[in-house]
Tab-separated table of C-alpha atoms in Angstrom:
chain	number	residue	atom	x	y	z
A	30	MET	CA	18.857	-9.936	-8.942
A	31	THR	CA	18.644	-6.750	-6.631
A	32	MET	CA	15.388	-7.478	-4.441
A	33	THR	CA	13.945	-4.181	-2.777
A	34	THR	CA	12.033	-5.330	1.026
A	35	ILE	CA	8.644	-2.210	1.555
A	36	ARG	CA	7.219	-3.223	4.370
A	37	ILE	CA	3.672	-0.564	5.253
A	38	GLU	CA	2.893	-0.027	9.111
A	39	THR	CA	-0.291	1.642	9.943
A	40	ILE	CA	-0.187	3.403	13.282
A	41	SER	CA	-2.723	4.610	14.866
A	42	ASP	CA	-3.190	9.098	15.701
A	43	THR	CA	-4.168	9.270	19.012
A	44	ALA	CA	-4.598	13.608	18.944
A	45	SER	CA	-7.533	12.389	15.544
A	46	GLY	CA	-7.362	8.978	16.083
A	47	HIS	CA	-7.355	8.047	12.807
A	48	VAL	CA	-5.107	6.023	11.611
A	49	PHE	CA	-2.087	6.263	8.938
A	50	ALA	CA	0.418	4.316	6.993
A	51	GLU	CA	4.127	4.950	6.956
A	52	VAL	CA	6.213	3.103	4.246
A	53	TYR	CA	9.766	1.773	4.760
A	54	LYS	CA	11.574	1.118	2.693
A	55	ASP	CA	14.773	-1.740	3.069
A	56	GLY	CA	14.511	-1.478	6.646
A	57	ASP	CA	15.569	1.692	6.743
A	58	ALA	CA	14.315	3.640	10.369
A	59	THR	CA	12.818	6.464	8.406
A	60	PRO	CA	9.441	6.145	6.185
A	61	VAL	CA	10.252	7.158	2.827
A	62	MET	CA	6.218	8.000	2.789
A	63	ARG	CA	3.739	8.582	4.893
A	64	SER	CA	-0.084	8.783	4.929
A	65	ILE	CA	-1.762	11.592	6.771
A	66	PRO	CA	-4.643	10.431	9.554
A	67	ALA	CA	-7.453	9.923	7.570
A	68	PHE	CA	-8.495	5.832	8.181
A	69	ALA	CA	-11.295	4.633	9.947
A	70	SER	CA	-9.433	1.801	10.412
A	71	HIS	CA	-5.736	-0.656	10.676
A	72	ASP	CA	-8.149	-3.535	8.645
A	73	GLU	CA	-9.315	-0.054	6.394
A	74	LEU	CA	-6.491	1.244	5.376
A	75	ALA	CA	-5.145	-2.765	4.960
A	76	ASP	CA	-7.702	-2.769	2.406
A	77	GLN	CA	-6.902	-0.068	0.802
A	78	VAL	CA	-3.207	-0.410	0.300
A	79	LEU	CA	-4.209	-4.296	-1.272
A	80	GLU	CA	-6.623	-2.288	-3.628
A	81	LEU	CA	-3.523	0.095	-4.448
A	82	LEU	CA	-1.263	-3.187	-5.185
A	83	ARG	CA	-4.098	-5.249	-7.056
A	84	ALA	CA	-4.949	-2.602	-9.580
A	85	HIS	CA	-1.310	-2.009	-10.436
A	86	PHE	CA	0.061	-5.132	-9.999
A	87	PRO	CA	-1.745	-7.868	-11.730
A	88	ASP	CA	-0.927	-10.985	-11.005
A	89	HIS	CA	-1.716	-11.994	-15.340
A	90	PHE	CA	0.560	-11.053	-17.973
A	91	PRO	CA	0.079	-7.389	-19.034
A	92	PHE	CA	-0.890	-6.876	-22.239
A	93	VAL	CA	-3.888	-9.818	-22.150
A	94	GLU	CA	-6.835	-8.544	-21.606
A	95	ASP	CA	-8.038	-6.991	-18.273
A	96	PRO	CA	-12.414	-7.309	-17.529
A	97	THR	CA	-11.590	-5.129	-14.276
A	98	ILE	CA	-9.866	-2.984	-16.021
A	99	GLY	CA	-12.040	-2.264	-18.766
A	100	VAL	CA	-9.233	-2.994	-21.138
């Protein structure tokens, strides 16, 4: 079995005063993805990331009725 590690960092952008995210895979030094600095705080960005993950990676079998998405 192959396993991948994904790390998401929240970073302050001093020019704009906003926060952005960088996503790293398997300990690489270069991010595979970077957002624009569009978040007011590290907490706001973390909440957005967690909401996205919960929506796309439910903690139950995917072929059952899911009231959160109306199916």
